[in-house]
Coordinates of C-alpha atoms in Angstrom, one line a residue:
M1 CA 94.5 84.3 -22.2
N2 CA 95.3 81.6 -24.8
N3 CA 93.3 82.1 -28.0
N4 CA 94.5 78.8 -29.5
R5 CA 91.6 77.0 -28.0
F6 CA 89.1 78.9 -30.2
M7 CA 88.5 78.6 -34.0
S8 CA 88.9 81.6 -36.2
N9 CA 85.9 82.6 -38.3
A10 CA 87.6 81.1 -41.5
N11 CA 88.3 77.8 -39.7
A12 CA 84.7 77.7 -38.5
Q13 CA 83.4 78.3 -42.1
A14 CA 85.7 75.6 -43.5
T15 CA 84.5 73.2 -40.9
Q16 CA 80.9 73.9 -41.7
I17 CA 81.6 73.4 -45.4
D18 CA 83.3 70.1 -44.7
I19 CA 80.4 68.9 -42.6
G20 CA 77.9 69.9 -45.3
L21 CA 80.1 68.3 -48.0
R22 CA 80.2 65.0 -46.0
A23 CA 76.5 65.0 -45.6
Y24 CA 75.9 65.7 -49.3
M25 CA 78.4 63.0 -50.3
L26 CA 76.8 60.5 -47.9
G27 CA 73.4 61.2 -49.6
V28 CA 75.0 60.7 -53.1
Y29 CA 76.6 57.4 -52.0
N30 CA 73.3 56.2 -50.5
H31 CA 71.4 57.0 -53.7
M32 CA 74.0 55.3 -55.8
T33 CA 74.0 52.2 -53.6
T34 CA 70.2 52.0 -53.8
A35 CA 70.3 52.4 -57.6
L36 CA 73.0 49.7 -57.9
A37 CA 70.9 47.4 -55.8
I38 CA 67.8 48.0 -57.9
T39 CA 69.8 47.4 -61.1
G40 CA 71.2 44.2 -59.7
F41 CA 67.9 42.9 -58.5
F42 CA 66.2 43.6 -61.8
A43 CA 69.0 42.0 -63.8
L44 CA 69.1 38.9 -61.6
G45 CA 65.3 38.6 -61.5
L46 CA 64.8 38.8 -65.2
S47 CA 67.8 36.5 -65.8
F48 CA 66.2 33.8 -63.4
L49 CA 62.9 34.2 -65.2
A50 CA 64.4 34.0 -68.7
G51 CA 66.3 30.7 -68.2
P52 CA 69.8 29.5 -67.7
S53 CA 71.1 30.4 -71.1
L54 CA 70.1 31.6 -74.6
N55 CA 69.8 27.9 -75.7
E56 CA 67.4 27.1 -72.8
L57 CA 65.0 30.1 -72.7
T58 CA 61.7 29.9 -70.8
P59 CA 58.5 31.4 -72.3
I60 CA 59.3 34.6 -70.5
G61 CA 62.8 34.4 -71.9
Y62 CA 61.4 34.0 -75.5
A63 CA 59.0 36.9 -74.9
V64 CA 61.8 39.2 -73.7
Y65 CA 64.8 38.1 -75.8
G66 CA 63.2 36.5 -78.9
S67 CA 60.8 39.3 -79.8
P68 CA 60.9 42.9 -80.7
L69 CA 60.5 43.6 -77.0
K70 CA 64.3 43.1 -76.8
W71 CA 64.8 46.4 -78.6
L72 CA 62.6 48.2 -76.2
I73 CA 64.4 46.8 -73.2
M74 CA 67.8 47.6 -74.8
L75 CA 67.0 51.2 -75.8
A76 CA 64.8 52.1 -72.8
P77 CA 67.8 53.3 -70.6
L78 CA 69.1 55.5 -73.4
G79 CA 65.6 57.0 -73.8
M80 CA 65.4 57.7 -70.1
V81 CA 68.8 59.5 -70.3
F82 CA 67.4 61.8 -72.9
Y83 CA 64.1 62.3 -71.0
I84 CA 65.8 63.1 -67.7
S85 CA 68.4 65.3 -69.4
A86 CA 65.8 67.4 -71.2
R87 CA 63.7 67.9 -68.0
L88 CA 66.4 68.0 -65.3
N89 CA 66.2 71.8 -64.7
R90 CA 62.4 71.8 -64.6
I91 CA 61.6 68.9 -62.2
S92 CA 61.8 68.6 -58.4
A93 CA 64.6 66.8 -56.7
G94 CA 62.2 64.1 -55.5
K95 CA 60.9 63.4 -59.1
A96 CA 64.5 63.4 -60.4
R97 CA 65.4 60.8 -57.7
N98 CA 62.5 58.6 -58.6
L99 CA 63.3 58.9 -62.3
F100 CA 66.9 57.9 -61.5
Y101 CA 65.6 54.8 -59.7
I102 CA 63.3 53.9 -62.6
Y103 CA 66.4 54.3 -64.9
A104 CA 68.3 52.0 -62.6
G105 CA 65.5 49.4 -63.0
L106 CA 65.5 49.7 -66.7
M107 CA 69.2 49.4 -66.8
G108 CA 69.0 46.2 -64.8
L109 CA 66.5 44.8 -67.3
S110 CA 68.7 45.8 -70.2
L111 CA 71.8 44.3 -68.6
S112 CA 70.1 41.0 -67.7
S113 CA 71.0 39.5 -71.0
L114 CA 74.7 39.6 -69.9
L115 CA 73.9 37.0 -67.3
L116 CA 72.8 34.7 -70.1
F117 CA 76.1 35.1 -72.0
Y118 CA 78.7 35.3 -69.3
T119 CA 79.4 33.4 -66.1
G120 CA 78.4 34.9 -62.8
A121 CA 82.1 35.0 -61.8
S122 CA 83.0 37.2 -64.7
V123 CA 80.1 39.6 -64.1
V124 CA 80.9 39.8 -60.4
R125 CA 84.6 40.5 -61.2
V126 CA 83.7 43.4 -63.5
F127 CA 81.3 44.7 -60.9
F128 CA 84.0 44.8 -58.3
I129 CA 86.6 46.4 -60.6
T130 CA 84.1 49.1 -61.4
A131 CA 83.2 49.6 -57.8
G132 CA 86.9 49.8 -56.9
A133 CA 87.6 52.4 -59.6
F134 CA 84.6 54.5 -58.4
A135 CA 85.8 54.3 -54.8
A136 CA 89.4 55.2 -55.7
L137 CA 88.3 58.2 -57.8
S138 CA 85.9 59.4 -55.1
I139 CA 88.6 59.2 -52.4
Y140 CA 91.1 60.9 -54.7
G141 CA 88.7 63.8 -55.5
Y142 CA 87.6 64.1 -51.8
T143 CA 91.1 64.1 -50.3
T144 CA 92.9 66.2 -52.8
K145 CA 89.9 68.6 -53.3
K146 CA 90.7 68.5 -57.0
S147 CA 87.8 68.7 -59.4
L148 CA 87.6 65.8 -61.8
S149 CA 85.3 67.7 -64.1
G150 CA 88.2 68.2 -66.5
L151 CA 87.8 64.6 -67.4
G152 CA 84.2 65.2 -68.5
S153 CA 84.9 65.9 -72.2
F154 CA 87.3 63.0 -72.4
L155 CA 84.9 60.6 -70.8
M156 CA 82.0 61.9 -73.0
M157 CA 84.0 61.0 -76.1
G158 CA 84.5 57.5 -74.5
V159 CA 80.7 57.2 -74.1
F160 CA 80.1 58.1 -77.7
G161 CA 82.8 55.5 -78.7
L162 CA 81.1 52.8 -76.6
I163 CA 77.7 53.6 -78.2
I164 CA 79.1 53.4 -81.7
A165 CA 80.9 50.1 -80.8
Q166 CA 77.6 48.7 -79.5
I167 CA 75.8 49.6 -82.7
V168 CA 78.6 48.1 -84.8
N169 CA 78.5 45.0 -82.6
I170 CA 74.8 44.6 -83.2
F171 CA 75.3 44.4 -86.9
M172 CA 78.6 42.5 -86.9
A173 CA 77.3 39.9 -84.4
S174 CA 80.6 39.6 -82.6
T175 CA 81.1 36.6 -80.4
Q176 CA 81.9 36.5 -76.7
L177 CA 85.3 35.8 -75.4
D178 CA 84.6 34.6 -71.9

């Protein structure tokens, strides 16, 4: 009798883990895709309502970008990050998902001002560069089975650097390049 037709117990377990990982990753990608769509729709919607540029704002544009409301819209995503991080271990998965989608919407509102400064082509170009980098890192991590968590501390320092650069940019009033 040829036993090569049957899987060993270790192979069966590895296959089950791989099936579970695929299902989990598909869920992660579906949530990220939904969140990116929400972000894009909110950014595009507010941009259309605000006007074609900062020089030609509509009344909604003045209310959002010409009043203290702009600070609330700019800082709301950061506040959501702190809120979600502080309560992540105490909330249900459904509530965490809904908070993530609310965060995505707030991020879209916050990023909508970029569409007033930069051309649609440059925003789309950056979006596809970011999507390509995400896809490449995902495929690399999935196929090599290497954990990319070692990059966490390095990337966290990058986040702090970006936040500091944004704060400096607010006070220095840097000009756009594109």
